[in-house]
Short mmCIF file of C-alpha atoms in Angstrom, two decimals:
data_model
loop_
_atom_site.label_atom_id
_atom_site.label_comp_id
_atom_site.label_asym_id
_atom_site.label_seq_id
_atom_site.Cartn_x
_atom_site.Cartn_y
_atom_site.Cartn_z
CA UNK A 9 17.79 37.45 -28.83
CA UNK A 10 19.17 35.45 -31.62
CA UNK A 11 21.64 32.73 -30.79
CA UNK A 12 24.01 33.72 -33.52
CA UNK A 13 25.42 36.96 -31.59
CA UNK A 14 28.00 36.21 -28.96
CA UNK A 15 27.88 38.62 -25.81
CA UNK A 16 30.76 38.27 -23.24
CA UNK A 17 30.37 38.91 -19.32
CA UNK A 18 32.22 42.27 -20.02
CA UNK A 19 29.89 43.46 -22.57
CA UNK A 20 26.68 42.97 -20.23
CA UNK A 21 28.55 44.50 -17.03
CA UNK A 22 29.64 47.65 -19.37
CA UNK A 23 25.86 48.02 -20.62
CA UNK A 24 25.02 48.12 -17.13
CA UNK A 25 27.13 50.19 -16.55
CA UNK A 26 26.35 52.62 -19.06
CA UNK A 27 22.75 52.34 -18.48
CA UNK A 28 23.12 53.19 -14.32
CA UNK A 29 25.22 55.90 -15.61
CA UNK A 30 22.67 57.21 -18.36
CA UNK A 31 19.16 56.82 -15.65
CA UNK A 32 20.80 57.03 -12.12
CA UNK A 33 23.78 59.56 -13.15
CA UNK A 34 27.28 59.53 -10.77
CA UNK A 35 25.12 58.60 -7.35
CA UNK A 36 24.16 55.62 -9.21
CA UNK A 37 27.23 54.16 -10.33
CA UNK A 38 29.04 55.36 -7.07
CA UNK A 39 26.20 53.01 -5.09
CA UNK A 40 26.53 50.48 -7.53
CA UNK A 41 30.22 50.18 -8.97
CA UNK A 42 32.48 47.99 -6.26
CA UNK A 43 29.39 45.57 -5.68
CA UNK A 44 28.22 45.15 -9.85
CA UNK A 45 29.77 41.90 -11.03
CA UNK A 46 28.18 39.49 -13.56
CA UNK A 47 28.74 36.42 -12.06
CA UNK A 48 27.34 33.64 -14.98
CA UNK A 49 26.46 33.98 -18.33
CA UNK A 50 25.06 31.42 -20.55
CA UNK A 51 24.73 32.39 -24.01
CA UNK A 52 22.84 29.68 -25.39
CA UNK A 53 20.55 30.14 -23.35
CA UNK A 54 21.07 34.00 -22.81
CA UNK A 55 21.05 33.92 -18.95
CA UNK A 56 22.97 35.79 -16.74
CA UNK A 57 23.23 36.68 -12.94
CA UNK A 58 24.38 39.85 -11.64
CA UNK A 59 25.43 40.72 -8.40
CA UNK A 60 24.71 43.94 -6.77
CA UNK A 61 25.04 44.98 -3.08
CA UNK A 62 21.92 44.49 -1.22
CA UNK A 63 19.65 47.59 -0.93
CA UNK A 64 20.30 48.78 -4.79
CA UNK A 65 19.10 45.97 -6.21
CA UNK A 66 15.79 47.73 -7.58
CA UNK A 67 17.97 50.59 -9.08
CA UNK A 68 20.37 47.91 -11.15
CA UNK A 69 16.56 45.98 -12.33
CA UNK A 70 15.62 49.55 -13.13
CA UNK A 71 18.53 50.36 -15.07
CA UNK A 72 18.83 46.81 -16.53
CA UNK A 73 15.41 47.11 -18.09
CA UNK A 74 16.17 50.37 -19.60
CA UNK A 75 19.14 48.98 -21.45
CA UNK A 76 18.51 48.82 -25.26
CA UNK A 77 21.64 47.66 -26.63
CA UNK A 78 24.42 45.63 -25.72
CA UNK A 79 27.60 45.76 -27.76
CA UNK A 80 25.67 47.61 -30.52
CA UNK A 81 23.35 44.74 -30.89
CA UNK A 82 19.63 45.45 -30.10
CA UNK A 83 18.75 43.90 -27.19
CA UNK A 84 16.04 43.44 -24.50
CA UNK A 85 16.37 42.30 -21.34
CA UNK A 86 13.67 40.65 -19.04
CA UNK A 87 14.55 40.11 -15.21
CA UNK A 88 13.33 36.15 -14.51
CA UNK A 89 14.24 36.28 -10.68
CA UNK A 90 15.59 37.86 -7.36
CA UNK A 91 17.27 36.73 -4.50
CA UNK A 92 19.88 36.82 -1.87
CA UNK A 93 22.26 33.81 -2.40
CA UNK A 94 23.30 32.03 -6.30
CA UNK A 95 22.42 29.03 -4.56
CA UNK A 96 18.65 29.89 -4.31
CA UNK A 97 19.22 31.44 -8.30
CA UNK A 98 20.05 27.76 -9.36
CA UNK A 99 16.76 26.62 -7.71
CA UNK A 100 14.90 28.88 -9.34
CA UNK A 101 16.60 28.59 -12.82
CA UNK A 102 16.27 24.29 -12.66
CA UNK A 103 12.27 24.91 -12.44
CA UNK A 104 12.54 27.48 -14.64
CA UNK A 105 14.19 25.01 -17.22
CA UNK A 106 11.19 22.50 -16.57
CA UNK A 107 8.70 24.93 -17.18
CA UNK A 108 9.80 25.81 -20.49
CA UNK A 109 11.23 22.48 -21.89
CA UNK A 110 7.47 21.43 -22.26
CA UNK A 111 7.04 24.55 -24.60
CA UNK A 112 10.41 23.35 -26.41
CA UNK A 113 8.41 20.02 -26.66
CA UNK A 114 6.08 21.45 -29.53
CA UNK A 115 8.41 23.00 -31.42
CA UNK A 116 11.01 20.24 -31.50
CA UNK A 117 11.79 19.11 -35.49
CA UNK A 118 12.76 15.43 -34.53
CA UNK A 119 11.35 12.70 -32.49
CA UNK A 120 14.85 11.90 -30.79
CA UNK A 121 14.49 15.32 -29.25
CA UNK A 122 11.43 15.18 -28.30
CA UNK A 123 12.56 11.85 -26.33
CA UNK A 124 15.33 13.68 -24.60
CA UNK A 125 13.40 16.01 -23.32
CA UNK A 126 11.11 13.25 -22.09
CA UNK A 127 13.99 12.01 -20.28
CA UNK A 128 15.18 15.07 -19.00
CA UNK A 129 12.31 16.16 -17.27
CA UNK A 130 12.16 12.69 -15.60
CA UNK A 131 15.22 12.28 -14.35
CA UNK A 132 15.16 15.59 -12.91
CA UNK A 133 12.10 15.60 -10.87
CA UNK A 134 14.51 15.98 -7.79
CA UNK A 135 14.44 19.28 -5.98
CA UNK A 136 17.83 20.85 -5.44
CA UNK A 137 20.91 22.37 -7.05
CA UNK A 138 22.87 19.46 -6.86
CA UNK A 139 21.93 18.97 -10.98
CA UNK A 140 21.83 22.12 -11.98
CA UNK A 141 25.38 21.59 -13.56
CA UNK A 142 23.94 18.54 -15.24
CA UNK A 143 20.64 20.55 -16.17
CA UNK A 144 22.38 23.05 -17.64
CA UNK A 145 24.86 21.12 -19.91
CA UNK A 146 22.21 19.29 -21.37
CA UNK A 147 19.82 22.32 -22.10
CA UNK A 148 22.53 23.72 -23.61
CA UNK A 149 23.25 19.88 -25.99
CA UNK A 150 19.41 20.74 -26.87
CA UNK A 151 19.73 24.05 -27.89
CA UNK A 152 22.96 23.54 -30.13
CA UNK A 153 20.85 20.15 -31.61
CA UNK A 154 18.19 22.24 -33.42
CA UNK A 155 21.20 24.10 -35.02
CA UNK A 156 22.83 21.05 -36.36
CA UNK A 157 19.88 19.33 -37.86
CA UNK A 158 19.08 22.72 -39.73
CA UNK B 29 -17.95 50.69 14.02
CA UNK B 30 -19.79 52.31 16.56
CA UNK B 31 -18.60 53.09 20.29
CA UNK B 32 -20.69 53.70 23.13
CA UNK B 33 -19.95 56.51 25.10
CA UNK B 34 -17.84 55.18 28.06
CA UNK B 35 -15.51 53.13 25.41
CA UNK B 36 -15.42 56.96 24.13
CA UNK B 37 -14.09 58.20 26.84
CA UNK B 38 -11.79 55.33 27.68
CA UNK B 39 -10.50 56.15 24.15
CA UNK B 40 -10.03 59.62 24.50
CA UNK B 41 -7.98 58.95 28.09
CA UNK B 42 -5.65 57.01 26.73
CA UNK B 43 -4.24 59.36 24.03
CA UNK B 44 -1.61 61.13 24.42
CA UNK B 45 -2.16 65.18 23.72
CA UNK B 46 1.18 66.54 24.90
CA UNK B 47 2.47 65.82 21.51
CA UNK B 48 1.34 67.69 19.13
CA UNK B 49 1.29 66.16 15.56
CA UNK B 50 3.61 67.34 13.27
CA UNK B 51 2.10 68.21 9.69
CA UNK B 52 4.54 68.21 7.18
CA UNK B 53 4.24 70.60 4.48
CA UNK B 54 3.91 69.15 1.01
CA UNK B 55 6.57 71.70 -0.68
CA UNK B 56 9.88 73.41 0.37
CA UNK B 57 10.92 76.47 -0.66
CA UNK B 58 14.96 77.31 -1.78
CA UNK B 59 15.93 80.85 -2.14
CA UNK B 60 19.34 80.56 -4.44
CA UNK B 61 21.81 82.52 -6.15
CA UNK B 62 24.17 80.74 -8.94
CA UNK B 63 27.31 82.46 -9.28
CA UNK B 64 29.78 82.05 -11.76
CA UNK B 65 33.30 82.64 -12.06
CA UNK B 66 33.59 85.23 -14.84
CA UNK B 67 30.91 87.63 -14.23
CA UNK B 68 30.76 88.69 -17.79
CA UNK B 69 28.16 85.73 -18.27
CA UNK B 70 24.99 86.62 -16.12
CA UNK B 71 22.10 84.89 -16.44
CA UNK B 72 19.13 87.22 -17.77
CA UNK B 73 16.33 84.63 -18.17
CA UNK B 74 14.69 82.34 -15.75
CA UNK B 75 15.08 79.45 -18.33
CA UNK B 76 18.64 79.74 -18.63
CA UNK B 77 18.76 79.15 -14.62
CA UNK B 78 16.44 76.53 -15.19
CA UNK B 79 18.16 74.79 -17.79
CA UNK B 80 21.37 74.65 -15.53
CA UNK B 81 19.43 73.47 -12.63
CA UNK B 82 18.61 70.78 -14.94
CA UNK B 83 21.92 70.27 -15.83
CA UNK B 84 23.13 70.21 -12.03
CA UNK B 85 20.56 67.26 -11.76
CA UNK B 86 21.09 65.29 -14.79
CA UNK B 87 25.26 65.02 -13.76
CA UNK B 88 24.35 63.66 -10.22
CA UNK B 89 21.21 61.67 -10.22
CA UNK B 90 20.87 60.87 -14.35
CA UNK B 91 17.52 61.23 -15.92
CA UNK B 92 15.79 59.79 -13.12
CA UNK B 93 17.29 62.92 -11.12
CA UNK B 94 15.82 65.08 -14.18
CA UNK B 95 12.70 64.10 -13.78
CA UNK B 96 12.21 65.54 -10.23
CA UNK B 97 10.22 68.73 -10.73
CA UNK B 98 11.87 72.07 -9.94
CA UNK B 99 9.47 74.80 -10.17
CA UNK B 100 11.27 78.86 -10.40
CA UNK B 101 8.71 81.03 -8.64
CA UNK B 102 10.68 84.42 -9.14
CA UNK B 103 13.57 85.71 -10.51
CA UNK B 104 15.53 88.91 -9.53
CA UNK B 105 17.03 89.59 -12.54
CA UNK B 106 18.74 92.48 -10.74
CA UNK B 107 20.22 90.69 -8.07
CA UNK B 108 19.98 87.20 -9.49
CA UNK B 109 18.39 85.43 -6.60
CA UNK B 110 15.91 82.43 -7.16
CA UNK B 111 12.94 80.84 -5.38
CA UNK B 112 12.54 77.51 -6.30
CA UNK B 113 9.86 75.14 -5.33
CA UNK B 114 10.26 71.33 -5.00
CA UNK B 115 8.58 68.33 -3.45
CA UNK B 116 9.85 68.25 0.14
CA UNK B 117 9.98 63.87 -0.70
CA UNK B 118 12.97 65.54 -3.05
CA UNK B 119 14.55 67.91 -0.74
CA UNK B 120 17.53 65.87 -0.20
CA UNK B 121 18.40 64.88 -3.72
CA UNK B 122 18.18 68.63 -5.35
CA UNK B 123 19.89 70.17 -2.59
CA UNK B 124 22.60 68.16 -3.02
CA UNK B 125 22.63 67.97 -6.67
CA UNK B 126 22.67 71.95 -6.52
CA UNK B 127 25.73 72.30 -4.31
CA UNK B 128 27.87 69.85 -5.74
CA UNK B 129 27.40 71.43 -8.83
CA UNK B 130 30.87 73.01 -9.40
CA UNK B 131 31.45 73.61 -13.33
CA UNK B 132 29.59 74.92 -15.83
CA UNK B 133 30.93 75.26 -19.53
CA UNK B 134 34.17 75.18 -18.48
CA UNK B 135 34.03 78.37 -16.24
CA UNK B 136 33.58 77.23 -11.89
CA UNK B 137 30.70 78.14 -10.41
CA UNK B 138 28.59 77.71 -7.02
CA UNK B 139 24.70 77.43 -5.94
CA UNK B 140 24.65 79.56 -3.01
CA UNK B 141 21.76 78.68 -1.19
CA UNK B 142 20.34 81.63 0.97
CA UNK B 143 17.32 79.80 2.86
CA UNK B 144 15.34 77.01 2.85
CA UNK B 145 11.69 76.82 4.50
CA UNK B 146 8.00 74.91 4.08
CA UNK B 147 6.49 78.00 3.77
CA UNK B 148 6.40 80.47 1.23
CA UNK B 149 5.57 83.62 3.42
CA UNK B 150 8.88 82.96 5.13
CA UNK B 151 10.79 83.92 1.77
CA UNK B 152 9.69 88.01 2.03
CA UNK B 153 12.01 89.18 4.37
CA UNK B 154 14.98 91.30 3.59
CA UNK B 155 17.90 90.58 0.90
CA UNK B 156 20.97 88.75 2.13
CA UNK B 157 23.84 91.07 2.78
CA UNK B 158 26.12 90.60 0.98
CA UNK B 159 27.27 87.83 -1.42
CA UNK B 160 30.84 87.77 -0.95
#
């Protein structure tokens, strides 16, 4: 996904939408419709969480894999995690973020990045969702930074 | 593993053979009629049926609902009656898709569904009636 297209939480929930409809046909989206919400979207780092009622929750991965485009921009979409509560999401997203900063470690351009990521990934050694604010905010400083300096 | 014959026996005792198992058959068997509401538009050819049974499954259950195999046996091109065959896992979901099927091209129309059974053989009796 390049980082120049913005996607809004409507777009994504209509694409679901549209892609339930398409593979699962009116039984789908009548299981699915009060319950669908997209309840956070990032999109610097192009994660989002979706809420569906329990029990359907394989049909919406189902149908969210199939989906090709969102807002006429080609698009493909790779589930990262499932589970019952956003709080247990956030867990899973902060180690998430410190698995992959290390990768973002070899392709930083500058040193100074390369320290904040260093810092980053020291300072947040402590388990929990109580920085995943925090976390987030600066991922999302280091993904704008690479930007600038181009 | 290997039992020696008074664990055998022991075993045999404590089964239970008033119940007898019940062996579900693999397919199930739908004898239909589709009928529409202008009767100038019958339906000569099997594929035509099969195309709207298609149709019937692709508006309820999407392409995932489409992909359920429904097999036409015979059709009576006289008295347009159908026997499908389908996977009895997908009884449920065709049944219903065929009956709440309720427009086709703009005209009404109705799967009426005359019997339903595991076994072929249980589809040669006589001819409903009458389909009014």
């Amino acid at each position: 996904m390049s980082r120049d297209v913005q996607f809004k939480e409507k777009n994504i929930h209509v694409a679901i939408k549209e892609s339930i409809l398409l593979n699962f046909g009116d039984f789908g989206i009548g299981c699915v419709q009060l319950s669908l919400k997209v309840k956070y979207h990032n999109p610097l780092t192009s994660i989002f969480l979706v809420r569906v009622k329990r029990g359907h929750h394989q049909m919406v991965q189902s149908a969210i894999t199939f989906i090709q485009q969102i807002n006429r921009k080609q698009t493909a979409i790779q589930t990262l995690h499932i589970a019952g509560t956003i709080r247990s999401c956030q867990k899973f997203l902060v180690n998430y973020h410190k698995k992959t900063l290390p990768a973002i470690i070899s392709q930083a351009k500058d040193d100074d990045t390369k320290k904040k990521i260093q810092d980053i990934l020291n300072c947040y050694n402590v388990e929990g969702a109580k920085d995943m604010k925090l976390m987030d905010e600066t991922v999302q400083d280091l993904v704008e930074e690479p930007e600038q300096s181009d | 593993m290997a039992h020696t014959s008074t664990e055998q026996c022991e075993m045999l005792k404590s089964k239970d053979f008033t119940k007898s198992k019940e062996y579900k058959s693999k397919y199930i068997y739908l004898k239909t009629t589709l009928q529409l509401e202008d009767d100038s538009r019958i339906i000569d050819h099997p594929m035509v049926f099969q195309g709207i049974i298609n149709e019937a499954l692709t508006s309820l259950f999407g392409l995932v609902g489409s992909a359920m195999p429904v097999d036409i046996l015979k059709y009576d091109t006289s008295k347009h009656i159908a026997i499908l065959r389908i996977h009895s896992c997908d009884k449920v979901k065709v049944w219903s898709a065929l009956s709440l099927y309720g427009f086709h091209r703009n005209s009404r129309c109705s799967f009426q569904i005359h019997q339903v059974s595991g076994h072929l053989i249980s589809m040669s009796n006589s001819p409903p009636l009458s389909t009014n």
